Coordinates of C-alpha atoms in Angstrom, one line a residue:
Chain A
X1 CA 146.5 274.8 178.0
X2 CA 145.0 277.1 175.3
X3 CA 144.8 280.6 175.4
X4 CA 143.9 283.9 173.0
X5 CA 146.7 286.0 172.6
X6 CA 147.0 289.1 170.4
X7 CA 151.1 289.8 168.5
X8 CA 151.7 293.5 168.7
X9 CA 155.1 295.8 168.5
X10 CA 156.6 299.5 169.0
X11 CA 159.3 299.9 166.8
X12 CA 159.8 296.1 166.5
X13 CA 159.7 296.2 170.6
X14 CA 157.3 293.1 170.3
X15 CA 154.9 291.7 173.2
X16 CA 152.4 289.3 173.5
X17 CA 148.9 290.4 174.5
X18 CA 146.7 288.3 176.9
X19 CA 143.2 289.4 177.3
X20 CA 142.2 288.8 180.7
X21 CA 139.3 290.7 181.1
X22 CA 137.5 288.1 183.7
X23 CA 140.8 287.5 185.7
X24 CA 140.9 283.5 184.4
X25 CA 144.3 283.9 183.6
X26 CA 145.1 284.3 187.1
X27 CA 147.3 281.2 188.4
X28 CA 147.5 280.0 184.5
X29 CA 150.3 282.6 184.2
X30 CA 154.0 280.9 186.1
X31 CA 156.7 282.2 184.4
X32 CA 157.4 278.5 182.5
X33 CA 154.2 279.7 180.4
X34 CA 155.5 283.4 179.9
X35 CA 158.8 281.4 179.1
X36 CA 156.8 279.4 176.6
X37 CA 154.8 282.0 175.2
X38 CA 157.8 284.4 174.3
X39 CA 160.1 281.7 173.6
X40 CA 161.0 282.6 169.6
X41 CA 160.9 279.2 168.2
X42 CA 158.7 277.2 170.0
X43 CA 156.1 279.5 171.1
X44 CA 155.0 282.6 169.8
X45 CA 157.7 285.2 170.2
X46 CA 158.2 288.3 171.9
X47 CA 160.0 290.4 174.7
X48 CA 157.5 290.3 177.2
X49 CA 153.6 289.2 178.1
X50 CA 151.6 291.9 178.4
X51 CA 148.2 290.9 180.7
X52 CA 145.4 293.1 179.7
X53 CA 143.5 292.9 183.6
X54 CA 140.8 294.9 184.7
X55 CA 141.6 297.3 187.4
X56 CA 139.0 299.4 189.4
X57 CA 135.8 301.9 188.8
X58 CA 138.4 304.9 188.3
X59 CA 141.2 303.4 186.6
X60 CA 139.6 300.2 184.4
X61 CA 142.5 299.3 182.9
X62 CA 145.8 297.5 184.5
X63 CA 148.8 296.4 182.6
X64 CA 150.2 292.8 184.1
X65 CA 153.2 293.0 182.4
X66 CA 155.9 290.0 182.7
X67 CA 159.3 290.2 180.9
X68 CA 160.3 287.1 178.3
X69 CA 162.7 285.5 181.0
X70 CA 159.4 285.0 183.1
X71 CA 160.2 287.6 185.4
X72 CA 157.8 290.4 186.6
X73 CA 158.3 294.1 185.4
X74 CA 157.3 297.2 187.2
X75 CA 156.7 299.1 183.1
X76 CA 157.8 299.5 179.5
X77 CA 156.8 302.2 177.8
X78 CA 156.6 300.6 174.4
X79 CA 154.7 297.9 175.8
X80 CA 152.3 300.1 177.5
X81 CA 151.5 301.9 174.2
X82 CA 150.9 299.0 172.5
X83 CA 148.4 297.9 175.5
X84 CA 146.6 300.9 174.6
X85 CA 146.5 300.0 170.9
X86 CA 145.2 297.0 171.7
X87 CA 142.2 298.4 173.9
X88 CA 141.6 301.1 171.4
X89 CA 140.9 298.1 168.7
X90 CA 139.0 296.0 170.8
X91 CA 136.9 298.6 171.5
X92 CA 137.9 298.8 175.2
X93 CA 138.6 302.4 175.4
X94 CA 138.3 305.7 173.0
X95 CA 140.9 306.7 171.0
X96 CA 139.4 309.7 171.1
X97 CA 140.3 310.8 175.1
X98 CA 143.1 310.4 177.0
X99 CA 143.5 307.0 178.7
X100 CA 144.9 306.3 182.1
X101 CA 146.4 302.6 182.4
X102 CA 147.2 301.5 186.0
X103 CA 151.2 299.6 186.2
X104 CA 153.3 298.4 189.0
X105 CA 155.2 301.4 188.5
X106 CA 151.7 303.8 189.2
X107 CA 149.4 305.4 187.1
X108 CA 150.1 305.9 183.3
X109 CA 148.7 309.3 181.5
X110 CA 148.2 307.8 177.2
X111 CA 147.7 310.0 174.5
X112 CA 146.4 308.7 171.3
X113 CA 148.3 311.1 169.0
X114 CA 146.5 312.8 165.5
X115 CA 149.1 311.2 163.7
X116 CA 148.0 307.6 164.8
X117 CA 150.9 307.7 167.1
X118 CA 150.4 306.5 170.6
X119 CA 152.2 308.7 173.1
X120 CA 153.0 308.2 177.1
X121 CA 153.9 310.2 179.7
X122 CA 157.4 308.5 181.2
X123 CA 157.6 311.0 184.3
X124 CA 160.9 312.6 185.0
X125 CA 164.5 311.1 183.9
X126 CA 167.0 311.7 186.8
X127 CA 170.4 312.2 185.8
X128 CA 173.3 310.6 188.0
X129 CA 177.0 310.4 188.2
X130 CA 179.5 309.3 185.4
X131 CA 181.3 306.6 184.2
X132 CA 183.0 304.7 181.8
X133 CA 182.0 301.8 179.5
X134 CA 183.6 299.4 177.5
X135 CA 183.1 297.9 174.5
X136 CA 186.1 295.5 172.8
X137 CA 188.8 297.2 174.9
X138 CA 187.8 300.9 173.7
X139 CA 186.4 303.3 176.7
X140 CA 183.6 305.4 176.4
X141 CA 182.7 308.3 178.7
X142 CA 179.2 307.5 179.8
X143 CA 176.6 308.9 181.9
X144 CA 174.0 307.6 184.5
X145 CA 170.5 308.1 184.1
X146 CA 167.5 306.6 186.1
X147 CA 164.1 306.1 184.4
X148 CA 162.4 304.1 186.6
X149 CA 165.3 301.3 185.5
X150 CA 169.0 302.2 185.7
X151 CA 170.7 303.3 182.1
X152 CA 174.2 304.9 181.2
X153 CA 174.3 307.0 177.7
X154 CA 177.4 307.1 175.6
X155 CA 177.5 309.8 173.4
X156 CA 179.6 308.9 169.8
X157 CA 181.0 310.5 167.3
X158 CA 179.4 307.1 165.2
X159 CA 177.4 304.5 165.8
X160 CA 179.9 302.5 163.7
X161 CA 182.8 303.0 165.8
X162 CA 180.8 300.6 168.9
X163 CA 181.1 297.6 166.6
X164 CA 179.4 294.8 167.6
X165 CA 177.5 294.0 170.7
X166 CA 177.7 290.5 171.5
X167 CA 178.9 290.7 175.0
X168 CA 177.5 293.1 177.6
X169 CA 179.7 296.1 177.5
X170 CA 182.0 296.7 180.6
X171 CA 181.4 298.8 183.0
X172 CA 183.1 300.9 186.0
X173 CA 182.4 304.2 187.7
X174 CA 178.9 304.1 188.9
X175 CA 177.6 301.2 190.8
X176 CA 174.6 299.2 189.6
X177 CA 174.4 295.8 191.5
X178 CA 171.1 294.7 189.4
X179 CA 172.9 295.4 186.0
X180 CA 172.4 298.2 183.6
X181 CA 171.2 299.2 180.3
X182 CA 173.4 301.1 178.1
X183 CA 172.5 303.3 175.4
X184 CA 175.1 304.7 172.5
X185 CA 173.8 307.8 170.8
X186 CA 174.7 309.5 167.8
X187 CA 173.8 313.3 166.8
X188 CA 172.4 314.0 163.6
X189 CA 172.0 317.4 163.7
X190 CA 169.1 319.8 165.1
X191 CA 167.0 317.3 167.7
X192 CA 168.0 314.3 165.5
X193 CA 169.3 311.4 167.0
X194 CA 170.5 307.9 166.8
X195 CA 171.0 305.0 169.3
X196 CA 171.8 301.6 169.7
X197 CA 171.5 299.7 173.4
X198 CA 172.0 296.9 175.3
X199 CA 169.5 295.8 177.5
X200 CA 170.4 294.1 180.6
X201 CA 169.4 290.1 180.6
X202 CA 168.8 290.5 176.8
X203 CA 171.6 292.1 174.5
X204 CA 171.6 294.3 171.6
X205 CA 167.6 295.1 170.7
X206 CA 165.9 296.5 168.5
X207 CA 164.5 299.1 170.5
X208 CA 163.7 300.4 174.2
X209 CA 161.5 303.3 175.2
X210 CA 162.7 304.2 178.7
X211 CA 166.6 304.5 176.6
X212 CA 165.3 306.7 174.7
X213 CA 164.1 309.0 177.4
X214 CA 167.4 308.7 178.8
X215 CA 168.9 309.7 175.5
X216 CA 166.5 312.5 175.4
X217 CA 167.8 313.6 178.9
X218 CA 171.6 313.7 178.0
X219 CA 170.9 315.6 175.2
X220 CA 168.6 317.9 176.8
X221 CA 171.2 318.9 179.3
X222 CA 174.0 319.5 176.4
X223 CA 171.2 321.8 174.8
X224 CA 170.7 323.5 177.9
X225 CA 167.1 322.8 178.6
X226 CA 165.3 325.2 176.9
X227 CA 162.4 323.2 177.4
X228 CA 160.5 322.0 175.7
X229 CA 162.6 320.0 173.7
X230 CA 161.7 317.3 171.7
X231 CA 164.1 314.7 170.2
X232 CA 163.7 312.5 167.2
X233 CA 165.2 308.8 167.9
X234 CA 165.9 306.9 165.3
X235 CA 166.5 302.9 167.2
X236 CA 167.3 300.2 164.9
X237 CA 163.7 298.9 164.9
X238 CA 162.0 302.6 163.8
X239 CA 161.5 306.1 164.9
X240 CA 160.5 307.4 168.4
X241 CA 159.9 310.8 169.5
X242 CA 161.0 311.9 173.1
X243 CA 159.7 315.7 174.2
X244 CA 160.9 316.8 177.6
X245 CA 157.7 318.9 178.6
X246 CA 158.1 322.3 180.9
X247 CA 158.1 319.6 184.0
X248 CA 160.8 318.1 183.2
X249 CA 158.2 314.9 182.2
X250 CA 159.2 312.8 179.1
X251 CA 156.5 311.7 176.7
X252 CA 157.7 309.1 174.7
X253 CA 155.7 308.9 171.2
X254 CA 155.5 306.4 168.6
X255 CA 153.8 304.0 166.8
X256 CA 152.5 300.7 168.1
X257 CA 150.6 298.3 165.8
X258 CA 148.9 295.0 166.4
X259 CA 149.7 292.7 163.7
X260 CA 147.9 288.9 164.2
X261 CA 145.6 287.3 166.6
X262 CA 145.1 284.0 167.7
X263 CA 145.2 281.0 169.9
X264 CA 147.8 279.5 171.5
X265 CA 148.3 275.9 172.5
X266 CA 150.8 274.5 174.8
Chain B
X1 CA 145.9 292.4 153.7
X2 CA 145.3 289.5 156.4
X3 CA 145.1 285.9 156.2
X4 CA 145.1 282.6 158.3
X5 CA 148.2 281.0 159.5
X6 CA 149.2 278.4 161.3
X7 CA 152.4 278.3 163.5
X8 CA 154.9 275.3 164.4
X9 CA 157.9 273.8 165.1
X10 CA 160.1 270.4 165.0
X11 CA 163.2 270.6 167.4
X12 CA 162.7 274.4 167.1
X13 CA 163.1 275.1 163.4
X14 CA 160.1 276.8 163.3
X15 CA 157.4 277.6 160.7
X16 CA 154.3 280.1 159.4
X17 CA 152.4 277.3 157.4
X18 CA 149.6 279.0 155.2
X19 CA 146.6 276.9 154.3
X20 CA 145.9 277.8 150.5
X21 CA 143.6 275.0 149.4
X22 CA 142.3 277.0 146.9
X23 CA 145.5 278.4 145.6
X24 CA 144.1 281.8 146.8
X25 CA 147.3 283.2 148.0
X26 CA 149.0 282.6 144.5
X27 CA 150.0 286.1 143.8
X28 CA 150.0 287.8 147.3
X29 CA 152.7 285.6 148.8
X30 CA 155.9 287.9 147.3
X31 CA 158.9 287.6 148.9
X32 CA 158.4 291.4 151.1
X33 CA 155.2 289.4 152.3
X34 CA 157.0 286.2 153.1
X35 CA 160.1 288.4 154.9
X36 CA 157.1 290.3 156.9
X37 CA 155.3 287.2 158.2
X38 CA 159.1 285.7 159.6
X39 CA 160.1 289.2 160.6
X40 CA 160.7 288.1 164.7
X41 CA 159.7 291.1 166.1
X42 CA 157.4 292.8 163.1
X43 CA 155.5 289.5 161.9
X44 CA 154.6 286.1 163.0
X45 CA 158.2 285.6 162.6
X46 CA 160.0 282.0 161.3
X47 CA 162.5 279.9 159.8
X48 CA 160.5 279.9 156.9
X49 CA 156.7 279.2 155.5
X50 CA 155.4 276.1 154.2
X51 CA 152.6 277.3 151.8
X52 CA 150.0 274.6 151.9
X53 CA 148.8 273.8 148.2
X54 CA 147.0 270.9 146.6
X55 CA 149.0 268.9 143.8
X56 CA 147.3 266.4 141.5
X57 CA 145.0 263.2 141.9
X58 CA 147.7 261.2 142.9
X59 CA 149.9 263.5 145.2
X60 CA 147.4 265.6 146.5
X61 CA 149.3 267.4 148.2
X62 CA 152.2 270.3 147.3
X63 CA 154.6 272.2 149.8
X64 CA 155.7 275.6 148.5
X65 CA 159.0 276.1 150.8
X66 CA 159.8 279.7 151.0
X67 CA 163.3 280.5 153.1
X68 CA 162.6 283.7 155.8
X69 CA 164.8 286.0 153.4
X70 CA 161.9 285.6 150.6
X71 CA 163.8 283.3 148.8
X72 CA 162.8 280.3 147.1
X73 CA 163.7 277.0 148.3
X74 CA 163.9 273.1 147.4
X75 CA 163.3 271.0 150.4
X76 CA 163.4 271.5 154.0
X77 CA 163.5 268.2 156.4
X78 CA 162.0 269.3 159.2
X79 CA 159.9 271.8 157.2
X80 CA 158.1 268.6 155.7
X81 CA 157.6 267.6 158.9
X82 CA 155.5 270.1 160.5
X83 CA 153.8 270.1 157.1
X84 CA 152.2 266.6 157.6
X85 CA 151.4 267.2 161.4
X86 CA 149.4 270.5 160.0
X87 CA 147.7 268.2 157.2
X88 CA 146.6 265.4 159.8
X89 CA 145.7 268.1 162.2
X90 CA 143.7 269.7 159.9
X91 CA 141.7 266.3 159.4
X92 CA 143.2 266.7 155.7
X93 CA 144.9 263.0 155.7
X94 CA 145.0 260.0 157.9
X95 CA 147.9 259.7 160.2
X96 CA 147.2 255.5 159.8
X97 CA 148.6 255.4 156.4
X98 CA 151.8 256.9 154.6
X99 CA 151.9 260.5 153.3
X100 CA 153.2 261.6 149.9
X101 CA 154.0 264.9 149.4
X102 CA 155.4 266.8 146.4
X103 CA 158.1 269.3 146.5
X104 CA 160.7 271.1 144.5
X105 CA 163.0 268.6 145.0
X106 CA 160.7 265.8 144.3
X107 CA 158.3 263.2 145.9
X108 CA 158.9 262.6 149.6
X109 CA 157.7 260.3 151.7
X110 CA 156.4 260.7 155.5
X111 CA 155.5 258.6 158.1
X112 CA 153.3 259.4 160.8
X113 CA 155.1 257.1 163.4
X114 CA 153.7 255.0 166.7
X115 CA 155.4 257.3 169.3
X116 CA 154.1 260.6 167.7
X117 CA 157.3 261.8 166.2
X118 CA 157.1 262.1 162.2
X119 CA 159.9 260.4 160.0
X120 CA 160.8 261.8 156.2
X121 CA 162.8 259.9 153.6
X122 CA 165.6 262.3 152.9
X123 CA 167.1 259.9 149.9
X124 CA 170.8 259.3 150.0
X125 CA 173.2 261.7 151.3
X126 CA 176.7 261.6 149.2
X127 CA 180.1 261.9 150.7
X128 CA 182.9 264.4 149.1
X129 CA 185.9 265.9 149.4
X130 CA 187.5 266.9 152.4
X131 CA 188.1 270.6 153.8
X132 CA 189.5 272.6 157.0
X133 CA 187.0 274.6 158.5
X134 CA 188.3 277.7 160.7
X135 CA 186.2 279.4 163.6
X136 CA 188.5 281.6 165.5
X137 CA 191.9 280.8 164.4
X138 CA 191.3 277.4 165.1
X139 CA 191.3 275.0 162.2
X140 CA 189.3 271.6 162.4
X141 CA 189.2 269.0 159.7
X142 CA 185.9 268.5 157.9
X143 CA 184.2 265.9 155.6
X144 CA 181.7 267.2 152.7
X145 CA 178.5 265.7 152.5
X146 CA 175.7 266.8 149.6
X147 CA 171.9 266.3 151.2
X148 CA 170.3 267.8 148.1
X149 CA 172.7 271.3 149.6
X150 CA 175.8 270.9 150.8
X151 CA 177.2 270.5 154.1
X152 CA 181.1 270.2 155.8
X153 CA 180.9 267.7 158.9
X154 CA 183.6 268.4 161.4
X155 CA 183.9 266.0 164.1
X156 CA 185.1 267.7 167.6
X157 CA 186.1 266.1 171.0
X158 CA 184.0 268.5 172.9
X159 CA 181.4 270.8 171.3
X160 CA 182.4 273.1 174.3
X161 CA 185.9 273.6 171.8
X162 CA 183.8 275.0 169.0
X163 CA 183.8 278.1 171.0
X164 CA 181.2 281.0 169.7
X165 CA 179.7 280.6 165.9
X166 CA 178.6 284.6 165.5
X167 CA 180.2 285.1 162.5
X168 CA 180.4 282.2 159.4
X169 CA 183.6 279.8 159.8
X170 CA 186.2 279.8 157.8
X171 CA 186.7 277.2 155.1
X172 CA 189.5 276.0 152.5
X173 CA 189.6 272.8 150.1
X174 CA 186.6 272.0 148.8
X175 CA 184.4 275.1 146.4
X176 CA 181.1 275.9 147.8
X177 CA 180.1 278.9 145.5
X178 CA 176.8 279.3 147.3
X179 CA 178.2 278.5 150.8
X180 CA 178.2 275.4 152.6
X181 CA 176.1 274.7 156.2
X182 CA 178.7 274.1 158.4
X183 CA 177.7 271.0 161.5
X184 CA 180.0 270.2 164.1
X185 CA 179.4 266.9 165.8
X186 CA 180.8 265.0 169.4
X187 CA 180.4 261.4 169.7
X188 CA 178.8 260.3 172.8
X189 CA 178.9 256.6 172.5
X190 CA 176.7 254.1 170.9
X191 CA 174.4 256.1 168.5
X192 CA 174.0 258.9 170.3
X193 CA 176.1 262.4 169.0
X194 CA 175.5 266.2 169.5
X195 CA 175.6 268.6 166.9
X196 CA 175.8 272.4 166.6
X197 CA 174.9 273.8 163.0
X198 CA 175.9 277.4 161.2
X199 CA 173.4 277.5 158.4
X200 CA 174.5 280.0 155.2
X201 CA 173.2 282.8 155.4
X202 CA 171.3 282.6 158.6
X203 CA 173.6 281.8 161.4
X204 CA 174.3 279.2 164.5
X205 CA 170.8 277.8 164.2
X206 CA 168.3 275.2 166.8
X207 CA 168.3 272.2 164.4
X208 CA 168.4 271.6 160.4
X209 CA 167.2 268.5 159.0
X210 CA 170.0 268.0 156.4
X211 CA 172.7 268.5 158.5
X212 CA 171.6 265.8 161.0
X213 CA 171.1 263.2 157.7
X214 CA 174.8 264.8 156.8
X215 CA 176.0 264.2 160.4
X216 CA 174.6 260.4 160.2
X217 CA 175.9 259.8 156.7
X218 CA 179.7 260.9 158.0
X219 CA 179.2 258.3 161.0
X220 CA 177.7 255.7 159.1
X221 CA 180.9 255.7 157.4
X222 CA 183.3 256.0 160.4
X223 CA 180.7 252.8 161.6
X224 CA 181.6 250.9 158.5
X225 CA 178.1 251.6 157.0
X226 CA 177.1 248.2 159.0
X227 CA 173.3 249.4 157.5
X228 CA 170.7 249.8 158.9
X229 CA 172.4 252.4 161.4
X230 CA 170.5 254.7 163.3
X231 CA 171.5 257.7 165.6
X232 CA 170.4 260.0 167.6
X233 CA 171.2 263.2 167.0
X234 CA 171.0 265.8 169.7
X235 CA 170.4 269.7 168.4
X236 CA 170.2 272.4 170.4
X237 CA 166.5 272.5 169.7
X238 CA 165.8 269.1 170.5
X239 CA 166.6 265.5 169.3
X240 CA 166.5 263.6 166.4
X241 CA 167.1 260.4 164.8
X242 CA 168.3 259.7 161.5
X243 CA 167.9 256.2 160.3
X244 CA 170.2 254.7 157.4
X245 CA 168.6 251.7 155.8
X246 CA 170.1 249.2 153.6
X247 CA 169.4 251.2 150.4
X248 CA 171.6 254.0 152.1
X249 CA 168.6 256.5 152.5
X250 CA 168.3 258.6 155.2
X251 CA 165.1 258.4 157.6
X252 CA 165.1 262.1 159.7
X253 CA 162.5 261.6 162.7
X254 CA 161.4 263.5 165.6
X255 CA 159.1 265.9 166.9
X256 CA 156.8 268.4 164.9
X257 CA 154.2 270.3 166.8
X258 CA 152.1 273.3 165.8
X259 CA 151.4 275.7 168.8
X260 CA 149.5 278.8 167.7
X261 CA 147.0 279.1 165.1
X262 CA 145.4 282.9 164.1
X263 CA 144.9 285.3 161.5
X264 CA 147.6 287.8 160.3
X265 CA 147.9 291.4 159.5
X266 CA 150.1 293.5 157.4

C-alpha cells in the first residue's frame, strides 16, 4: 500500500493530509492504516488523518477527518484550517474568497485572514454546569462548556501551580460518560490568555482549537460579554486568536502551515 | 529552504535520513534545522537524522549522526541500520555483499542478512562497576556496561515492577558525568529477555541499539560467556537479537524499514 500524503500543523496541532480527490481512498482507509499513518515512530506522525474528498456542486470540498486512535471525528477546528491551507496551495480553492468546507459536524464558514492566518467560524460555545477537577490531590473549581465536544475550564492563578499532567485529571460534579477535555487557563491581562489541556484518549497536547473557544467562553462571561470580544491564547504549541462575534459565534484564528509532502509506504 | 528526505525506522527508533551525495547540505544542516526536521508535531519529526554522505575510495560511504536536540553524535546501532536499508534501497550498494560504513566512532560493519533483518558489529561492550538505580523509592541493583556510551543494566523479576519511567531514575555508585542510559531487563528463559530503556536526556524510549548489546553483554556474563551467545531481545518497539561471538563483539540485528519518502519545508 502506497499513498501521497501532505504533513501540516496549527500551532503544532499536526495532521496528515490525504488527497482523495477521485474517492480511491475509499475502503483503503480502516482505521489500522490511520493507526499506521499517525503512529509517531513507525509511520509518519500526527493527531489525526485528514481526507481531503470531494463533496457536491455547492459545497466541493468535504473534510474526512479520522482521529490518530483510528476513530472517526465529527471536526477539529485546527485541522479544518489546515485543510484549507492545503487546498489554498494546491490550487484547489482561492485564498482570496471565503471557503465553505463540508464536516460531519455541518457546513464550515473559512476565512483566509490578511495576516496569512487562516480563521473558522466554530458556531456557539454553550456553557453548562460546574464542577470540580483534580489534579495530584489539589481541587480546582471548573466549569462545563460544550463545543460541539464536551470541555471543563479551570481558571488559575498559574499555569505552574497544575504541575504535571501525566494522568487524566479527576473529575466529579458534572457527568460526562464519553470523557472530557479539560482546559487550565491563566489571565495575563487585557484579552491575554494562557492554557494548557488534556485531551480525552490523548493527554497533555500541545494545542486544541475547540479548548480554546471554550476558554474564550469562560472568559467572555467573567468580562461580561460586551461582545465582541476577542481573546489572545497563548497554547504551548503557539498563539491562537478566539473573537466571540455579536452572535455569540466563535471564530477561532490562527496559523496553519504545511511543511513536507510525500509518499507513504506501508 | 526545502529538501528531500527519507523516513524510517528499526524497532521504532526512527529516523529523517537526508541523501547528500554531493555534500550539498554541508552548511544548511545546523543544529535549529536538525531540531526542526525531528520536531513531532512541527517537522518530519525523529530520533535523530542520518545525513547520507560519501567517504573515500575505499569506504564510500559516511553517516553524519545528528541526535534530535541538534547535537552531534558518535554512533547509533540502529541508526546504522536504517542507513544501509536506505543505501540498498536507493540502488547505491548491493545487499549480496557486506557494507562498510564510516562513522564518528569508526569503521562498522553491516550485514544485509537472509531473513531481511540487518545485523551491525557493535565491537565489544565492557563490563564496570556496579550501582543502585532508584525509580520511585524503589532501589534495584545495576551492573555498568560501556557500548562506546555508557549504560546501567538492572535486572528485574517482572518489568511490570519497574513501575512508570517519566522522570530519569535515580542512581548512586558509579560517576556518570554526562548521564548514564538506564535498561531494565526480565529474563524469560533460554535467550529470550525483555527490556525497557530510559535514554539521557530523552526519556523511556521504543528501543536503543546499545542498550540491547549492554543488555546481552550483562547476560553473557550471568551465562558464563559460553560464546557465541545470542539473545533475543524484546523492546517495546520491536525485537532484536544481539549476537556475542567468540571475539566477544556484539552482533545487533533486526528490522530496519523506511516508510515515507518526500520533500521538506521550513
Amino acid at each position: 500500500m502506497s499513498f501521497p500524503f501532505v504533513k501540516g500543523h496549527g500551532t503544532h496541532n499536526d495532521f496528515v493530509v490525504l488527497p482523495d480527490l477521485d474517492g480511491s481512498l475509499h475502503g483503503a482507509l480502516e482505521s489500522e492504516v490511520v493507526i499506521a499513518l499517525c503512529d509517531r515512530r513507525g509511520g509518519i506522525g500526527a493527531d489525526g488523518v485528514l481526507r481531503v474528498m470531494r463533496s457536491g456542486p455547492e459545497v466541493p470540498w468535504f473534510m474526512d477527518y479520522r482521529n490518530a486512535d483510528g476513530s472517526v471525528s465529527q471536526m477539529c477546528g485546527n485541522g479544518v484550517r489546515v485543510f484549507a491551507r492545503y487546498l489554498a496551495e494546491a490550487g484547489l480553492v482561492d485564498p482570496a474568497k471565503p471557503l465553505e468546507v463540508d464536516t460531519r459536524d455541518g457546513l464550515k464558514q473559512v476565512t483566509f485572514c490578511d495576516d496569512g492566518e487562516i480563521s473558522v467560524d466554530m458556531g456557539v460555545p454553550s456553557l453548562g454546569g460546574a464542577g470540580v477537577v483534580s489534579v495530584s490531590s489539589r481541587a480546582f473549581e471548573a466549569v462545563s462548556v460544550d463545543v460541539g465536544n464536551p470541555h471543563l475550564v479551570v481558571t488559575v492563578d498559574s499555569l505552574d501551580q497544575v504541575g504535571e499532567l501525566h494522568d487524566s485529571p479527576f473529575f466529579c460534579g458534572v457527568e460526562f460518560p464519553d470523557g472530557v477535555n479539560i482546559e487550565f487557563v491563566e489571565r495575563r491581562g487585557g484579552g491575554h490568555v494562557a492554557m494548557r489541556v488534556f485531551e480525552r484518549g490523548v493527554g497533555e497536547t500541545s494545542s486544541c482549537g475547540t479548548g480554546a473557544c471554550a476558554v474564550a467562553a469562560v472568559m467572555a462571561e467573567g468580562d461580561g460579554h460586551a461582545a465582541p470580544l476577542s481573546y489572545t491564547i497563548e497554547v504551548p504549541g503557539g498563539v491562537l486568536t478566539v473573537s466571540l462575534e455579536a452572535d455569540q459565534h466563535a471564530h477561532l484564528k490562527g496559523p496553519a502551515l504545511l511543511v513536507a509532502e510525500g509518499t507513504w509506504t506501508a
